[in-house]
PDB file of C-alpha atoms in Angstrom:
ATOM      1  CA  MET H   1       7.356 -11.362  28.778  1.00  0.00           C
ATOM      2  CA  SER H   2       7.638  -8.096  30.695  1.00  0.00           C
ATOM      3  CA  GLU H   3       6.445  -4.774  29.357  1.00  0.00           C
ATOM      4  CA  LEU H   4      10.049  -3.758  28.786  1.00  0.00           C
ATOM      5  CA  THR H   5      10.793  -6.685  26.480  1.00  0.00           C
ATOM      6  CA  THR H   6       7.476  -6.772  24.616  1.00  0.00           C
ATOM      7  CA  PRO H   7       8.032  -5.604  21.049  1.00  0.00           C
ATOM      8  CA  PRO H   8       6.059  -2.520  20.028  1.00  0.00           C
ATOM      9  CA  PRO H   9       2.763  -3.267  18.253  1.00  0.00           C
ATOM     10  CA  TYR H  10       3.749  -1.133  15.252  1.00  0.00           C
ATOM     11  CA  PRO H  11       7.066  -0.413  13.546  1.00  0.00           C
ATOM     12  CA  ASP H  12       8.764   2.952  13.729  1.00  0.00           C
ATOM     13  CA  VAL H  13       7.585   5.120  10.858  1.00  0.00           C
ATOM     14  CA  PRO H  14       8.807   8.409   9.443  1.00  0.00           C
ATOM     15  CA  LEU H  15       7.448  11.398  11.311  1.00  0.00           C
ATOM     16  CA  ILE H  16       6.379  13.588   8.412  1.00  0.00           C
ATOM     17  CA  THR H  17       4.948  17.046   7.920  1.00  0.00           C
ATOM     18  CA  TRP H  18       1.752  17.810   6.028  1.00  0.00           C
ATOM     19  CA  GLN H  19       4.076  18.470   3.038  1.00  0.00           C
ATOM     20  CA  ASP H  20       5.484  14.905   3.297  1.00  0.00           C
ATOM     21  CA  GLU H  21       8.895  15.947   4.597  1.00  0.00           C
ATOM     22  CA  VAL H  22      10.608  13.575   7.030  1.00  0.00           C
ATOM     23  CA  VAL H  23      11.433  15.324  10.312  1.00  0.00           C
ATOM     24  CA  GLY H  24      12.054  12.328  12.561  1.00  0.00           C
ATOM     25  CA  GLN H  25      10.689   8.930  13.473  1.00  0.00           C
ATOM     26  CA  VAL H  26       7.940   7.754  15.789  1.00  0.00           C
ATOM     27  CA  GLN H  27       5.859   4.695  16.623  1.00  0.00           C
ATOM     28  CA  PHE H  28       2.951   4.234  14.202  1.00  0.00           C
ATOM     29  CA  GLY H  29       0.526   4.188  17.133  1.00  0.00           C
ATOM     30  CA  ALA H  30       1.646   7.722  18.050  1.00  0.00           C
ATOM     31  CA  VAL H  31       0.941   8.916  14.503  1.00  0.00           C
ATOM     32  CA  ARG H  32      -2.597   7.548  14.846  1.00  0.00           C
ATOM     33  CA  LYS H  33      -3.130   9.167  18.259  1.00  0.00           C
ATOM     34  CA  LEU H  34      -1.903  12.553  17.033  1.00  0.00           C
ATOM     35  CA  GLY H  35      -3.769  12.412  13.698  1.00  0.00           C
ATOM     36  CA  LEU H  36      -0.568  13.151  11.806  1.00  0.00           C
ATOM     37  CA  PRO H  37      -0.058  11.879   8.256  1.00  0.00           C
ATOM     38  CA  ALA H  38       1.729   8.622   7.524  1.00  0.00           C
ATOM     39  CA  ARG H  39       3.168   7.235   4.301  1.00  0.00           C
ATOM     40  CA  ALA H  40       1.585   4.357   2.392  1.00  0.00           C
ATOM     41  CA  ALA H  41       2.621   2.388  -0.673  1.00  0.00           C
ATOM     42  CA  ARG H  42      -0.011   0.692  -2.844  1.00  0.00           C
ATOM     43  CA  VAL H  43       0.954  -1.811  -5.520  1.00  0.00           C
ATOM     44  CA  PHE H  44      -1.214  -3.100  -8.349  1.00  0.00           C
ATOM     45  CA  LEU H  45      -0.085  -6.335  -9.937  1.00  0.00           C
ATOM     46  CA  VAL H  46      -1.399  -6.373 -13.505  1.00  0.00           C
ATOM     47  CA  HIS H  47      -1.359  -8.916 -16.291  1.00  0.00           C
ATOM     48  CA  GLY H  48      -2.683  -7.610 -19.583  1.00  0.00           C
ATOM     49  CA  ASP H  49      -5.906  -5.769 -18.761  1.00  0.00           C
ATOM     50  CA  GLU H  50      -6.457  -7.566 -15.444  1.00  0.00           C
ATOM     51  CA  VAL H  51      -5.450  -6.586 -11.913  1.00  0.00           C
ATOM     52  CA  LEU H  52      -4.946  -8.839  -8.910  1.00  0.00           C
ATOM     53  CA  LEU H  53      -7.256  -7.927  -6.016  1.00  0.00           C
ATOM     54  CA  GLN H  54      -6.699  -9.167  -2.512  1.00  0.00           C
ATOM     55  CA  GLU H  55      -9.340  -9.752   0.098  1.00  0.00           C
ATOM     56  CA  ARG H  56      -7.846  -8.667   3.412  1.00  0.00           C
ATOM     57  CA  SER H  57      -7.892 -11.284   6.153  1.00  0.00           C
ATOM     58  CA  GLY H  58      -9.228 -10.745   9.646  1.00  0.00           C
ATOM     59  CA  THR H  59      -5.659 -10.395  10.988  1.00  0.00           C
ATOM     60  CA  VAL H  60      -5.277  -6.834   9.600  1.00  0.00           C
ATOM     61  CA  ASP H  61      -7.166  -3.541   9.725  1.00  0.00           C
ATOM     62  CA  HIS H  62     -10.238  -3.547   7.470  1.00  0.00           C
ATOM     63  CA  GLY H  63     -10.381  -7.331   7.268  1.00  0.00           C
ATOM     64  CA  GLY H  64     -12.896  -8.930   4.907  1.00  0.00           C
ATOM     65  CA  VAL H  65     -12.779  -6.241   2.219  1.00  0.00           C
ATOM     66  CA  GLN H  66     -11.083  -5.955  -1.174  1.00  0.00           C
ATOM     67  CA  ASP H  67      -7.860  -4.019  -1.655  1.00  0.00           C
ATOM     68  CA  CYS H  68      -5.027  -3.323  -4.053  1.00  0.00           C
ATOM     69  CA  SER H  69      -2.759  -6.268  -4.827  1.00  0.00           C
ATOM     70  CA  ALA H  70      -0.469  -5.231  -1.956  1.00  0.00           C
ATOM     71  CA  GLU H  71      -0.385  -2.174   0.280  1.00  0.00           C
ATOM     72  CA  GLY H  72       0.927  -0.989   3.557  1.00  0.00           C
ATOM     73  CA  CYS H  73       2.552   1.611   5.705  1.00  0.00           C
ATOM     74  CA  VAL H  74       6.025   2.881   4.897  1.00  0.00           C
ATOM     75  CA  ASP H  75       8.317   2.292   7.870  1.00  0.00           C
ATOM     76  CA  MET H  76      11.838   3.298   8.840  1.00  0.00           C
ATOM     77  CA  GLY H  77      13.217  -0.036   7.626  1.00  0.00           C
ATOM     78  CA  ASP H  78      12.188   0.837   4.064  1.00  0.00           C
ATOM     79  CA  VAL H  79      15.480   2.323   2.871  1.00  0.00           C
ATOM     80  CA  SER H  80      15.984   4.089  -0.451  1.00  0.00           C
ATOM     81  CA  ALA H  81      18.445   2.903  -3.060  1.00  0.00           C
ATOM     82  CA  ASP H  82      19.889   6.422  -3.307  1.00  0.00           C
ATOM     83  CA  GLU H  83      23.367   7.263  -2.077  1.00  0.00           C
ATOM     84  CA  ASP H  84      21.935   8.684   1.148  1.00  0.00           C
ATOM     85  CA  LEU H  85      20.101   5.422   2.000  1.00  0.00           C
ATOM     86  CA  ALA H  86      17.228   7.484   3.395  1.00  0.00           C
ATOM     87  CA  PRO H  87      14.723   5.565   5.526  1.00  0.00           C
ATOM     88  CA  GLY H  88      10.996   5.794   4.922  1.00  0.00           C
ATOM     89  CA  ASP H  89      11.158   5.134   1.160  1.00  0.00           C
ATOM     90  CA  TYR H  90       7.895   4.483  -0.713  1.00  0.00           C
ATOM     91  CA  ALA H  91       9.361   2.179  -3.389  1.00  0.00           C
ATOM     92  CA  ALA H  92      11.173   0.075  -0.786  1.00  0.00           C
ATOM     93  CA  ALA H  93       7.865  -0.302   1.068  1.00  0.00           C
ATOM     94  CA  GLY H  94       6.187  -1.361  -2.193  1.00  0.00           C
ATOM     95  CA  GLU H  95       8.825  -4.042  -2.690  1.00  0.00           C
ATOM     96  CA  ARG H  96       8.492  -5.245   0.911  1.00  0.00           C
ATOM     97  CA  GLU H  97       4.690  -5.320   0.968  1.00  0.00           C
ATOM     98  CA  THR H  98       4.536  -7.212  -2.337  1.00  0.00           C
ATOM     99  CA  ALA H  99       6.983  -9.797  -1.003  1.00  0.00           C
ATOM    100  CA  GLU H 100       5.217 -10.109   2.368  1.00  0.00           C
ATOM    101  CA  GLU H 101       1.617 -10.218   1.160  1.00  0.00           C
ATOM    102  CA  LEU H 102       1.977 -11.976  -2.200  1.00  0.00           C
ATOM    103  CA  GLY H 103       5.282 -13.849  -1.934  1.00  0.00           C
ATOM    104  CA  LEU H 104       6.609 -12.132  -5.069  1.00  0.00           C
ATOM    105  CA  THR H 105      10.089 -10.828  -5.728  1.00  0.00           C
ATOM    106  CA  VAL H 106       9.832  -7.379  -7.299  1.00  0.00           C
ATOM    107  CA  THR H 107      12.386  -4.609  -7.335  1.00  0.00           C
ATOM    108  CA  ARG H 108      11.983  -0.861  -7.461  1.00  0.00           C
ATOM    109  CA  TYR H 109      12.799  -1.140 -11.165  1.00  0.00           C
ATOM    110  CA  ASP H 110       9.654  -3.245 -11.655  1.00  0.00           C
ATOM    111  CA  LEU H 111       7.513  -0.555  -9.965  1.00  0.00           C
ATOM    112  CA  THR H 112       6.016   2.164 -12.155  1.00  0.00           C
ATOM    113  CA  GLU H 113       4.683   5.079 -10.108  1.00  0.00           C
ATOM    114  CA  ILE H 114       1.254   6.189 -11.337  1.00  0.00           C
ATOM    115  CA  ALA H 115       0.062   8.476  -8.527  1.00  0.00           C
ATOM    116  CA  TYR H 116       1.143  10.467  -5.495  1.00  0.00           C
ATOM    117  CA  TYR H 117      -1.393  12.200  -3.249  1.00  0.00           C
ATOM    118  CA  LEU H 118      -2.589  12.877   0.283  1.00  0.00           C
ATOM    119  CA  PHE H 119      -5.510  10.592   1.148  1.00  0.00           C
ATOM    120  CA  ARG H 120      -7.550  12.193   3.887  1.00  0.00           C
ATOM    121  CA  THR H 121     -11.161  11.582   4.860  1.00  0.00           C
ATOM    122  CA  ALA H 122     -13.182  12.054   8.027  1.00  0.00           C
ATOM    123  CA  THR H 123     -12.752   8.352   8.870  1.00  0.00           C
ATOM    124  CA  THR H 124      -9.146   7.799   7.759  1.00  0.00           C
ATOM    125  CA  ASN H 125      -6.676   7.681  10.626  1.00  0.00           C
ATOM    126  CA  PRO H 126      -3.996   8.450   9.975  1.00  0.00           C
ATOM    127  CA  PRO H 127      -4.210  10.500   6.770  1.00  0.00           C
ATOM    128  CA  GLU H 128      -1.835   8.962   4.225  1.00  0.00           C
ATOM    129  CA  TRP H 129       0.629  10.385   1.787  1.00  0.00           C
ATOM    130  CA  THR H 130       0.276   7.665  -0.824  1.00  0.00           C
ATOM    131  CA  LYS H 131       2.299   6.502  -3.805  1.00  0.00           C
ATOM    132  CA  VAL H 132       0.603   4.047  -6.135  1.00  0.00           C
ATOM    133  CA  TYR H 133       2.660   1.673  -8.271  1.00  0.00           C
ATOM    134  CA  VAL H 134       1.942  -0.804 -11.058  1.00  0.00           C
ATOM    135  CA  VAL H 135       3.922  -3.984 -11.714  1.00  0.00           C
ATOM    136  CA  GLU H 136       3.385  -6.005 -14.889  1.00  0.00           C
ATOM    137  CA  HIS H 137       3.368  -9.519 -13.428  1.00  0.00           C
ATOM    138  CA  ASP H 138       5.785 -11.962 -15.018  1.00  0.00           C
ATOM    139  CA  PRO H 139       5.523 -15.296 -13.155  1.00  0.00           C
ATOM    140  CA  GLU H 140       8.914 -16.447 -14.448  1.00  0.00           C
ATOM    141  CA  LYS H 141      10.623 -13.309 -13.149  1.00  0.00           C
ATOM    142  CA  HIS H 142       8.572 -12.530 -10.011  1.00  0.00           C
ATOM    143  CA  GLY H 143       7.438 -16.016  -9.027  1.00  0.00           C
ATOM    144  CA  PRO H 144       3.938 -17.381  -8.434  1.00  0.00           C
ATOM    145  CA  VAL H 145       1.446 -15.481  -6.294  1.00  0.00           C
ATOM    146  CA  ALA H 146       1.596 -17.023  -2.800  1.00  0.00           C
ATOM    147  CA  PRO H 147      -0.471 -14.922  -0.364  1.00  0.00           C
ATOM    148  CA  ASN H 148       0.444 -14.788   3.326  1.00  0.00           C
ATOM    149  CA  GLU H 149      -1.868 -14.789   6.365  1.00  0.00           C
ATOM    150  CA  GLU H 150      -2.757 -11.100   5.853  1.00  0.00           C
ATOM    151  CA  VAL H 151      -4.561 -12.055   2.637  1.00  0.00           C
ATOM    152  CA  ALA H 152      -7.761 -14.137   2.755  1.00  0.00           C
ATOM    153  CA  SER H 153      -7.918 -14.639  -1.026  1.00  0.00           C
ATOM    154  CA  VAL H 154      -6.887 -13.154  -4.358  1.00  0.00           C
ATOM    155  CA  GLN H 155      -8.642 -12.857  -7.701  1.00  0.00           C
ATOM    156  CA  TRP H 156      -7.851 -11.470 -11.137  1.00  0.00           C
ATOM    157  CA  VAL H 157     -10.400  -8.893 -12.309  1.00  0.00           C
ATOM    158  CA  GLY H 158     -10.502  -6.601 -15.327  1.00  0.00           C
ATOM    159  CA  VAL H 159      -9.048  -3.181 -14.462  1.00  0.00           C
ATOM    160  CA  ARG H 160     -12.190  -1.316 -15.563  1.00  0.00           C
ATOM    161  CA  ASP H 161     -14.421  -3.821 -13.722  1.00  0.00           C
ATOM    162  CA  ALA H 162     -12.381  -3.405 -10.532  1.00  0.00           C
ATOM    163  CA  ARG H 163     -12.638   0.378 -10.767  1.00  0.00           C
ATOM    164  CA  GLU H 164     -16.399   0.248 -11.370  1.00  0.00           C
ATOM    165  CA  TRP H 165     -16.865  -2.199  -8.476  1.00  0.00           C
ATOM    166  CA  SER H 166     -14.865   0.027  -6.097  1.00  0.00           C
ATOM    167  CA  GLN H 167     -16.969   3.051  -7.091  1.00  0.00           C
ATOM    168  CA  ARG H 168     -20.312   1.228  -6.954  1.00  0.00           C
ATOM    169  CA  ALA H 169     -19.647  -0.496  -3.605  1.00  0.00           C
ATOM    170  CA  PRO H 170     -16.859   1.399  -1.774  1.00  0.00           C
ATOM    171  CA  HIS H 171     -17.867  -0.260   1.523  1.00  0.00           C
ATOM    172  CA  GLU H 172     -16.561  -3.537   0.057  1.00  0.00           C
ATOM    173  CA  PHE H 173     -13.061  -2.041  -0.264  1.00  0.00           C
ATOM    174  CA  GLU H 174     -10.348  -0.801   2.077  1.00  0.00           C
ATOM    175  CA  PRO H 175     -11.034   2.962   2.426  1.00  0.00           C
ATOM    176  CA  GLY H 176      -8.122   4.131   0.270  1.00  0.00           C
ATOM    177  CA  ALA H 177      -8.561   1.560  -2.488  1.00  0.00           C
ATOM    178  CA  PRO H 178     -11.295   3.251  -4.607  1.00  0.00           C
ATOM    179  CA  LEU H 179      -9.126   6.344  -5.218  1.00  0.00           C
ATOM    180  CA  ALA H 180      -6.153   4.125  -6.072  1.00  0.00           C
ATOM    181  CA  PHE H 181      -8.337   2.211  -8.560  1.00  0.00           C
ATOM    182  CA  GLU H 182      -9.294   5.542 -10.170  1.00  0.00           C
ATOM    183  CA  HIS H 183      -5.613   6.246 -10.782  1.00  0.00           C
ATOM    184  CA  LEU H 184      -5.023   2.725 -12.081  1.00  0.00           C
ATOM    185  CA  ALA H 185      -7.890   3.007 -14.575  1.00  0.00           C
ATOM    186  CA  LYS H 186      -6.549   6.397 -15.810  1.00  0.00           C
ATOM    187  CA  SER H 187      -3.135   4.843 -16.403  1.00  0.00           C
ATOM    188  CA  PHE H 188      -4.570   2.219 -18.785  1.00  0.00           C
TER     189      PHE H 188
END
């Protein structure tokens, strides 16, 4: 395949300001090179007082560590359900990531937003405007958990235990996960 027909390594993502306003679109790799913020959606699948953790596989960034049930970058294909059908929608990304990573069918109406913040550390590239969602898992409605190749394994853990683990051993988690677990624990 020639360079001209090779698909880009990353999807187009919203080009956003530091105030999370969409001003255009750009390749995700360019966002990383420029150190500009990106958008991320994190989804926690809960059942009672337990949360589903995923261990990220070696095929994705930060492979071999624990993470939220599903998470990922918001891209231009994530279109809102509003009249304007705006691209770069957090909830649409949450739906997509949950379907891709866990094989579950959830809708924006299943997603309860519990946090919205800018995640920025010295080692995070790019910084991420993040929305965190919770879905109460109903196997009859959403289907069985069927992880894809991005997920090495999954496990159900008590919400408080998951939060404590992420605080005690943050190196065992994707960099943004411990803060997301803090918000999850506060919501219970």
